[in-house]
Short mmCIF file of C-alpha atoms and ligand atoms in Angstrom, two decimals:
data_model
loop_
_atom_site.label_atom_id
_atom_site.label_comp_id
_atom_site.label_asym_id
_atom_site.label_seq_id
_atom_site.Cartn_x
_atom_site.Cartn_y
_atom_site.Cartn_z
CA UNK A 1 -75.47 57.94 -0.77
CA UNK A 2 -74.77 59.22 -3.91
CA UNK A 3 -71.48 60.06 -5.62
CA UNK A 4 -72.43 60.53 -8.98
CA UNK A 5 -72.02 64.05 -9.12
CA UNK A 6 -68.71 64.13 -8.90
CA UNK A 7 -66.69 63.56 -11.84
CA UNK A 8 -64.64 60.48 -11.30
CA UNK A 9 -62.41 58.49 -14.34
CA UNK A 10 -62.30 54.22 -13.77
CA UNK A 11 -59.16 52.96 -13.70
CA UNK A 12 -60.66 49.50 -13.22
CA UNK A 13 -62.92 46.88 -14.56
CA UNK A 14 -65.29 45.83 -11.92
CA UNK A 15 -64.79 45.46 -8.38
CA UNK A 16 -61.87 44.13 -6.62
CA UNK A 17 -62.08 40.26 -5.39
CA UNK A 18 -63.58 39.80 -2.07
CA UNK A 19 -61.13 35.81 -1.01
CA UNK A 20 -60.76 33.73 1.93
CA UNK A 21 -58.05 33.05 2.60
CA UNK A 22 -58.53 29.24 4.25
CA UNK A 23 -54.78 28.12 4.41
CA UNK A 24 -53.44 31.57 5.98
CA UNK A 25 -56.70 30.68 8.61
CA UNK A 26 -55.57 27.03 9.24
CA UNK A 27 -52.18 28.56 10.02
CA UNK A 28 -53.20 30.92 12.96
CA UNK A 29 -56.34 28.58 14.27
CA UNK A 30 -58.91 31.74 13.74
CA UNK A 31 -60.59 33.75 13.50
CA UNK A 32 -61.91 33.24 9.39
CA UNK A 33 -59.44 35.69 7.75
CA UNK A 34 -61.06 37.31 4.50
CA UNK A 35 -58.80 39.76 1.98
CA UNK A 36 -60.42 42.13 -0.27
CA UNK A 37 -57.56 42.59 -2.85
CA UNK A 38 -57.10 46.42 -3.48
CA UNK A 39 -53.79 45.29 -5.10
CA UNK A 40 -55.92 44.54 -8.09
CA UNK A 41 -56.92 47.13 -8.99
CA UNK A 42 -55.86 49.45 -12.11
CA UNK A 43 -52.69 50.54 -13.20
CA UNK A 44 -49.50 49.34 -13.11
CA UNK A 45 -49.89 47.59 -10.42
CA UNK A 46 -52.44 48.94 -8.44
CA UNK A 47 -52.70 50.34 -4.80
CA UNK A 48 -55.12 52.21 -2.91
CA UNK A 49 -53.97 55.56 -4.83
CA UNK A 50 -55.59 54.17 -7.93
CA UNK A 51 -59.56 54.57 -6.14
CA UNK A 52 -58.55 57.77 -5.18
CA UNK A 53 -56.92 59.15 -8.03
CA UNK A 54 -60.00 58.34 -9.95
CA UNK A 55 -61.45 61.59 -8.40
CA UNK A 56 -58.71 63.54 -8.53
CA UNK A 57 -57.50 63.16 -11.96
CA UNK A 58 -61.20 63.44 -13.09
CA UNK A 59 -60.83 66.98 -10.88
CA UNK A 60 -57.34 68.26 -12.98
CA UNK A 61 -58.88 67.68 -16.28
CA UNK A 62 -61.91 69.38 -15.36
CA UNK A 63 -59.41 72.05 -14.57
CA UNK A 64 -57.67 72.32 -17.63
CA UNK A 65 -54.74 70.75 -16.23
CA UNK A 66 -51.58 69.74 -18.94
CA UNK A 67 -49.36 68.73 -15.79
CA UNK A 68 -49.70 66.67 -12.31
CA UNK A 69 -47.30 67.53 -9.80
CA UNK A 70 -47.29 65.21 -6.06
CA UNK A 71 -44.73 64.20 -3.33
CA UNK A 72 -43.63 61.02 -1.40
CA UNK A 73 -41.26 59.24 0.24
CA UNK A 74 -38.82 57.59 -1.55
CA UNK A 75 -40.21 54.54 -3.26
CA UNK A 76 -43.94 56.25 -3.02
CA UNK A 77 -46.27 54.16 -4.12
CA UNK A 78 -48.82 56.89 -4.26
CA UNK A 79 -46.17 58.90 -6.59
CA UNK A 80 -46.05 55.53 -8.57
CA UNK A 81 -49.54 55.17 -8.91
CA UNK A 82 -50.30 59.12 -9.63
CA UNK A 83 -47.20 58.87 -12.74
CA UNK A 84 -49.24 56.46 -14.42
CA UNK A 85 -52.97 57.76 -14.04
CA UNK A 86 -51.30 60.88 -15.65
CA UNK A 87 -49.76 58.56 -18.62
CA UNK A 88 -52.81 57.40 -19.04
CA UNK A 89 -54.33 60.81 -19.62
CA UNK A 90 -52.04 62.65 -21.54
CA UNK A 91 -50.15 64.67 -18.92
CA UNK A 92 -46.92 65.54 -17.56
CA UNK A 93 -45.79 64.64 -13.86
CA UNK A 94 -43.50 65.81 -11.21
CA UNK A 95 -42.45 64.78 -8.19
CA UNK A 96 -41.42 66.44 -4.50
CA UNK A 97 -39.05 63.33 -2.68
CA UNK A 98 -39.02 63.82 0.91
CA UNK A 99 -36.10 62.29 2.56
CA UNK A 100 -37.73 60.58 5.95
CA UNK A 101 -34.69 58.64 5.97
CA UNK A 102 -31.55 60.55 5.11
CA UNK A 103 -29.92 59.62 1.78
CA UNK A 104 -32.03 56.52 1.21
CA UNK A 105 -33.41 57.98 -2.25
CA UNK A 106 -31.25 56.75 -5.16
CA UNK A 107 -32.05 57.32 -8.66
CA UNK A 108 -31.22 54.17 -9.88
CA UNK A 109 -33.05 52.01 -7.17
CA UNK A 110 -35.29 49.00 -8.16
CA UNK A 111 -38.99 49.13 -7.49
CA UNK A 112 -40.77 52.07 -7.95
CA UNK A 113 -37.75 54.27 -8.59
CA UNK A 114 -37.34 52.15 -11.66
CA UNK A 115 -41.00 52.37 -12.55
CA UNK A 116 -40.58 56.41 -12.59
CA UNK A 117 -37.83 56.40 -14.91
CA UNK A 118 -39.61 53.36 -17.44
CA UNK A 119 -43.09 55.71 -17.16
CA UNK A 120 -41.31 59.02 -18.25
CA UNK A 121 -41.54 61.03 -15.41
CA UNK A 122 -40.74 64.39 -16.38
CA UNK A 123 -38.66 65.96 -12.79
CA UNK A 124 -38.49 64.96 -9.82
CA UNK A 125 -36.79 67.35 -6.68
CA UNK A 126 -35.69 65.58 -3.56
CA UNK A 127 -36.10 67.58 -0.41
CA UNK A 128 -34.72 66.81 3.29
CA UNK A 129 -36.92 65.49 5.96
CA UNK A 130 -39.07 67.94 7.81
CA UNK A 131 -39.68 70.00 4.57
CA UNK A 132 -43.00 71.89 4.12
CA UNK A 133 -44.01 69.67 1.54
CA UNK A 134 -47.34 71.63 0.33
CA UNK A 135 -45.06 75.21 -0.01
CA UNK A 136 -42.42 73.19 -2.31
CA UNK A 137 -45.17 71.83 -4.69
CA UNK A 138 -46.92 75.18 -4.28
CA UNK A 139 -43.48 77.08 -5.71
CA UNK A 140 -42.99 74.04 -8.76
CA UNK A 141 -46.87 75.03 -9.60
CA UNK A 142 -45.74 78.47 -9.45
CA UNK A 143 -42.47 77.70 -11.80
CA UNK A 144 -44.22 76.25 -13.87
CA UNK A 145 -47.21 78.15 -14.06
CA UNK A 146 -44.95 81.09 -14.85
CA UNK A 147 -43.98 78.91 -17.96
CA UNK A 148 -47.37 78.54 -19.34
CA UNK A 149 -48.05 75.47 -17.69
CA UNK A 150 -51.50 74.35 -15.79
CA UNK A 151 -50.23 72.59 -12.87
CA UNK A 152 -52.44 70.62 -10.66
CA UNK A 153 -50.86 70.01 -7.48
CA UNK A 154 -52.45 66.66 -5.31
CA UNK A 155 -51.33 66.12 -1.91
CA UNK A 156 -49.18 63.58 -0.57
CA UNK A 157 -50.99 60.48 -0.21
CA UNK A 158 -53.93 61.70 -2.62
CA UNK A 159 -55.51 62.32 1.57
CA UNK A 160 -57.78 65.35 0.96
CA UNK A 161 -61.55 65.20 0.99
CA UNK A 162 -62.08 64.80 -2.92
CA UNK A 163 -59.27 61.37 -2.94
CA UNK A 164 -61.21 60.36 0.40
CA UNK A 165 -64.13 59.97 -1.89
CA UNK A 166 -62.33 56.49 -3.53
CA UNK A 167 -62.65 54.68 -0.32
CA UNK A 168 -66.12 56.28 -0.22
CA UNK A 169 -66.64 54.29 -3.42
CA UNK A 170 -64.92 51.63 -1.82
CA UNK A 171 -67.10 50.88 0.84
CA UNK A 172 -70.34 51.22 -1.36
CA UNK A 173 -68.73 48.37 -3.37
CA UNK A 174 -68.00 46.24 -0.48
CA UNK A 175 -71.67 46.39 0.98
CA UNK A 176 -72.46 45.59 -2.73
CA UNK A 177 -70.14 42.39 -2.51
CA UNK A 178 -70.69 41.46 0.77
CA UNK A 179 -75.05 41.65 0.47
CA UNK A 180 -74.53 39.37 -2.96
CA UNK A 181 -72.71 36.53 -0.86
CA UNK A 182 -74.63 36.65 2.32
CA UNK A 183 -71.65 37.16 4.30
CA UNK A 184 -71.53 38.99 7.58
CA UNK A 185 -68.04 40.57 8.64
CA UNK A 186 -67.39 41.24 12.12
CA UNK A 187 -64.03 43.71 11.76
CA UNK A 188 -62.08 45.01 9.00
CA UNK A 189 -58.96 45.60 9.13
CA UNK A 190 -56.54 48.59 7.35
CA UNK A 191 -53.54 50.37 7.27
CA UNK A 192 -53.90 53.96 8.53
CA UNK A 193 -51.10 56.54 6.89
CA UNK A 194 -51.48 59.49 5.41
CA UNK A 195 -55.20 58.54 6.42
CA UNK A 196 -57.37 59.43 3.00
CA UNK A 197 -57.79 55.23 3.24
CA UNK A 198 -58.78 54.50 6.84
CA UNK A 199 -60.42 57.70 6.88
CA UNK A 200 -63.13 57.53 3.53
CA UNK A 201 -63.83 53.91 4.67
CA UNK A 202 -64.80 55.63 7.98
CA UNK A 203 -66.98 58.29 6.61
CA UNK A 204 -68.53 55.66 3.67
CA UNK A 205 -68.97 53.26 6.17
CA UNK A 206 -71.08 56.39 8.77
CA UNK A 207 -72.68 57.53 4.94
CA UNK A 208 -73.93 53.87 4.22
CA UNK A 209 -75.01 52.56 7.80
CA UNK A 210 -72.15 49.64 7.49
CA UNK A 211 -72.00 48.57 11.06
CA UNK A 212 -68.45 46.65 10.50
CA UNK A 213 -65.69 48.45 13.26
CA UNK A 214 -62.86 49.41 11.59
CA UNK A 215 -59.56 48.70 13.22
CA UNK A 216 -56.36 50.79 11.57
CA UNK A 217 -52.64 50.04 12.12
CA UNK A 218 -50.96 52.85 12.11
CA UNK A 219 -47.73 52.86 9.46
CA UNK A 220 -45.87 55.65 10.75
CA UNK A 221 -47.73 57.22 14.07
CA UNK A 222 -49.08 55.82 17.06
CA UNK A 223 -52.72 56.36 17.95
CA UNK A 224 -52.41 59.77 19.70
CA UNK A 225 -51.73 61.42 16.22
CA UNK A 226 -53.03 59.25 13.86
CA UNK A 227 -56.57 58.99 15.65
CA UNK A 228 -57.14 62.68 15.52
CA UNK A 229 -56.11 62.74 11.50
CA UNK A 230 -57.80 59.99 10.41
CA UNK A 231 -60.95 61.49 12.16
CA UNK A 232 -60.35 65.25 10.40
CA UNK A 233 -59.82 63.75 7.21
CA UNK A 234 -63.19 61.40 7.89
CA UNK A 235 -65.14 64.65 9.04
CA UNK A 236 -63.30 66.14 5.60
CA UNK A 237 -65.43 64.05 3.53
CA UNK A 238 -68.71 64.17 5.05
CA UNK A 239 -68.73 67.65 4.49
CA UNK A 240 -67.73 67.47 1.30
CA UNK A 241 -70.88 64.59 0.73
CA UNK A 242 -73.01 67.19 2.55
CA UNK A 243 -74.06 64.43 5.06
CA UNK A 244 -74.50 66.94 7.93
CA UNK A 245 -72.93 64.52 10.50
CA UNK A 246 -70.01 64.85 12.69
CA UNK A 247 -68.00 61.54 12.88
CA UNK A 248 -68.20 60.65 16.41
CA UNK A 249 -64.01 59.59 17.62
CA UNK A 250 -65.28 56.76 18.99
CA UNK A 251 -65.14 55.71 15.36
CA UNK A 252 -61.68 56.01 14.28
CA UNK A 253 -59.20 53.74 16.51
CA UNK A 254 -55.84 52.65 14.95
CA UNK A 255 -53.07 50.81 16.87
CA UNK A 256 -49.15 51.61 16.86
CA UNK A 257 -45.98 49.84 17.51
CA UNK A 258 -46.09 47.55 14.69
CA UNK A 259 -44.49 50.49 12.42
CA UNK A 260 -41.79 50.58 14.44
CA UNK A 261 -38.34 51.36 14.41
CA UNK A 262 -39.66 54.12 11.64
CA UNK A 263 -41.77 54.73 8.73
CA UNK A 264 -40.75 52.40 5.88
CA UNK A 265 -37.78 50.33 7.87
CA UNK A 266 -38.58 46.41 7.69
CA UNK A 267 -39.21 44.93 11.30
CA UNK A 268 -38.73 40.84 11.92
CA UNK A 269 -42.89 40.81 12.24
CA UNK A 270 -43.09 42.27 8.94
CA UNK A 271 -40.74 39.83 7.49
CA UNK A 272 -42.82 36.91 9.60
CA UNK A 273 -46.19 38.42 7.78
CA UNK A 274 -45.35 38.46 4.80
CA UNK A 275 -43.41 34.92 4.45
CA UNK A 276 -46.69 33.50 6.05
CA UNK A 277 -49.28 35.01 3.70
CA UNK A 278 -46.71 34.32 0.31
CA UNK A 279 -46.52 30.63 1.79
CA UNK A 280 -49.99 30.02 2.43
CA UNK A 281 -51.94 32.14 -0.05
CA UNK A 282 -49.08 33.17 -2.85
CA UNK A 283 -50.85 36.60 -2.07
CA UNK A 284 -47.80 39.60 -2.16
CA UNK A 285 -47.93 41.60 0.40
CA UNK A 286 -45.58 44.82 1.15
CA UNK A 287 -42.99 45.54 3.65
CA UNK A 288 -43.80 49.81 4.08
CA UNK A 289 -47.41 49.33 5.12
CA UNK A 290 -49.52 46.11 4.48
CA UNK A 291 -46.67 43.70 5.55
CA UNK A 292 -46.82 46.11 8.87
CA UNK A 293 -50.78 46.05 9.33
CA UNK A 294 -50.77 42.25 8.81
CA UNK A 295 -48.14 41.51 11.35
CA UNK A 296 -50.18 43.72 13.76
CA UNK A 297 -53.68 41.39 12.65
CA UNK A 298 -51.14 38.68 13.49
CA UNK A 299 -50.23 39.82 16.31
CA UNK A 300 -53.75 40.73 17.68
CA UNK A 301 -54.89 36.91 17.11
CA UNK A 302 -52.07 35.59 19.05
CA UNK A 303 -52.94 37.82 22.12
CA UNK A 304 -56.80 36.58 21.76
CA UNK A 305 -58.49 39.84 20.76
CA UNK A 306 -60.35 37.50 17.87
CA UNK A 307 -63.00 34.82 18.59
CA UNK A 308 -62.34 32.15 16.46
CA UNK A 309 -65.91 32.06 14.62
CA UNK A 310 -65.27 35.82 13.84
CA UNK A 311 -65.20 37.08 10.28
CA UNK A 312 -62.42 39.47 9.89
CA UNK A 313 -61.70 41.06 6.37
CA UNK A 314 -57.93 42.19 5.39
CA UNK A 315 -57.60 45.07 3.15
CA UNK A 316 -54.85 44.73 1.01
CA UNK A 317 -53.76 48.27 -0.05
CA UNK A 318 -51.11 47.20 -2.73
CA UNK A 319 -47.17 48.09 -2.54
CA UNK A 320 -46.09 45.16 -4.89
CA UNK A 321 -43.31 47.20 -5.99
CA UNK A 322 -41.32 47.43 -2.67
CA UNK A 323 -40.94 44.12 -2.57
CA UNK A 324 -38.45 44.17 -4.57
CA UNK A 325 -35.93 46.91 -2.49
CA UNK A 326 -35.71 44.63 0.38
CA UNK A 327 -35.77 40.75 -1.14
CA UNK A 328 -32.90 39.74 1.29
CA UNK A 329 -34.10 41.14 4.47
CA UNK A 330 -37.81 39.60 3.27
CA UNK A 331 -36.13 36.16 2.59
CA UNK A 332 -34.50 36.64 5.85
CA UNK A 333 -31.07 36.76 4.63
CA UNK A 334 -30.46 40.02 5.54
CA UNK A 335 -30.92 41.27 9.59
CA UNK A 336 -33.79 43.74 10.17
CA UNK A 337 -34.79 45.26 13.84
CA UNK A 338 -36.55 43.09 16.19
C1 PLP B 401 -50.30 54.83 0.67
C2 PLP B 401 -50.45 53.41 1.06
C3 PLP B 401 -51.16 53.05 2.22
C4 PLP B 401 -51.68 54.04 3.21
O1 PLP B 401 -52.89 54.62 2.78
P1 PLP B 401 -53.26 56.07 3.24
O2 PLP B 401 -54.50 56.39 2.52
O3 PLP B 401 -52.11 56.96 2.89
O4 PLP B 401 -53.47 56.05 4.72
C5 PLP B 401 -51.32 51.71 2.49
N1 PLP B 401 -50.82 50.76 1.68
C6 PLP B 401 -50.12 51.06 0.58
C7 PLP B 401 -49.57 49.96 -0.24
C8 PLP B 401 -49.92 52.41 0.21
O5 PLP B 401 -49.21 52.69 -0.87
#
């Protein structure tokens, strides 16, 4: 499959390291647990935005643009992520905060809040939960295009087809790794949000003929609607790739629960995951969304849904930065929901 005709800026050197993780293993008695560390890669620190961005920023310059404008929760790492891509190009950025949880966005928090204000962001509007978030970065464009600006709005999440296309890229470079080392994996296993992740792995992995079942855990829906986007947002992409396939739904399947009480709120399996991985591996994972999808791998090896001799691959989206919001409940000093 080729992606070469779409313009695409690197943001990284190389691929991202393909680890076992042997101590984290020993813990749980199996199956082999292997992490391919997307929190490697490029700027400041990376996450899975970065891979996706690559095609989208590549996109707004081909467009003329001068000014990037995206929206998030509060503490977005995808908002984080798109700030400094645009730094690194030479353009302005603006924000649309949706407040999922009332009144939990505060200027001067730590973590990426911090990391807007010490990259330059240029505005940033907070909006309540529930807002049409496409219509209020449609009427900033609009502002600012009335200015004399050239906005260039990406979506929340960088989830259309064209960010889809990073995981695309993604999976191309795993096959890559995984044919140089010989090594067969039997599952892999991702967070599933605002789906551009879980759902470009799908279609790369349909494009490429990787026969590796994907598993997502679902970070703020259960299955019944995160299935069904995951599996637009798949079909999104092979169109766009011309493939002229339709991704059967039989190939999207995420699990729930493990997000729970909400989107973003720590849970004591969170907490449990990401002690266990920092104790065993000194590998960082986040409380928002990888902290969530490892407690739910946990989880799924307790209740025996793993043979031991199985191969099953981690990816680790990034977050690093939210770590640093909730240090107390993390270090268990602090009560979060059962
Ligand atoms: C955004 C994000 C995800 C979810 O990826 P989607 O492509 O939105 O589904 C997972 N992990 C981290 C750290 C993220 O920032």
């Amino acid at each position: 499959m080729d992606l070469t005709r779409f313009p695409r800026r690197r943001y990284t050197e190389g691929p991202t390291p393909l680890e076992f993780l042997p101590n984290f293993t020993r813990a749980l008695g199996g199956p082999r647990i292997w992490i391919k560390r997307d929190d490697m890669l490029g700027l400041t620190p990376g996450g899975n935005k970065t891979r996706k961005l690559e095609f989208l920023m590549a996109d707004a310059l081909a467009q003329g643009a001068d000014t990037v404008i995206t929206c998030g929760a509060p503490q977005s790492n995808h908002c984080r992520i798109t700030l400094a891509a645009a730094v690194r190009e030479g353009l302005k950025c603006r924000f649309v905060i949706e407040e999922r949880v009332p009144g939990s966005y505060r200027v001067d928090a730590s973590g990426n809040n911090f990391l807007f204000r010490l990259m330059g962001l240029e505005a940033l509007t907070v909006v309540p939960a529930g807002t049409n978030m496409a219509a209020a970065m449609a009427s900033e464009a609009e502002s600012l295009r009335a200015a004399g600006r050239r906005p260039y709005v990406i979506p929340g999440g960088g989830s259309n087809a064209l960010g889809g296309l990073g995981y695309v890229a993604c999976a191309q470079e795993l096959q890559q790794q995984l044919f140089e080392r010989g090594l067969r994996i039997d599952r892999l296993v991702v967070c599933s949000g605002s789906s551009g992740t879980h759902g470009g792995l799908v279609a790369g992995f349909l494009g490429n003929r990787i026969d590796i079942p994907i598993l997502g855990i679902g970070v703020s829906r259960d299955p019944a609607d995160q299935d069904p986007l995951v599996l637009r947002e798949a079909q999104a992409i092979c169109d766009l790739l011309g493939l002229g396939l339709t991704v059967p739904p039989e190939a999207v399947r995420s699990l729930g629960d493990y997000w729970r009480p909400k989107y973003s709120v720590p849970n004591a399996r969170m907490v449990e995951a990401v002690q266990l991985l920092a104790r065993t591996e000194a590998i960082l994972l986040d409380p928002v969304y990888t902290g969530k999808a490892m407690a739910g791998l946990i989880d799924q090896i307790r209740r025996g849904a793993f043979r031991p001799d199985e191969n099953v691959l981690f990816l680790h989206t990034g977050g690093l930065p939210a770590l640093h919001v909730l240090e107390r409940e993390l270090l268990g000093e602090s009560p979060v929901s059962p």
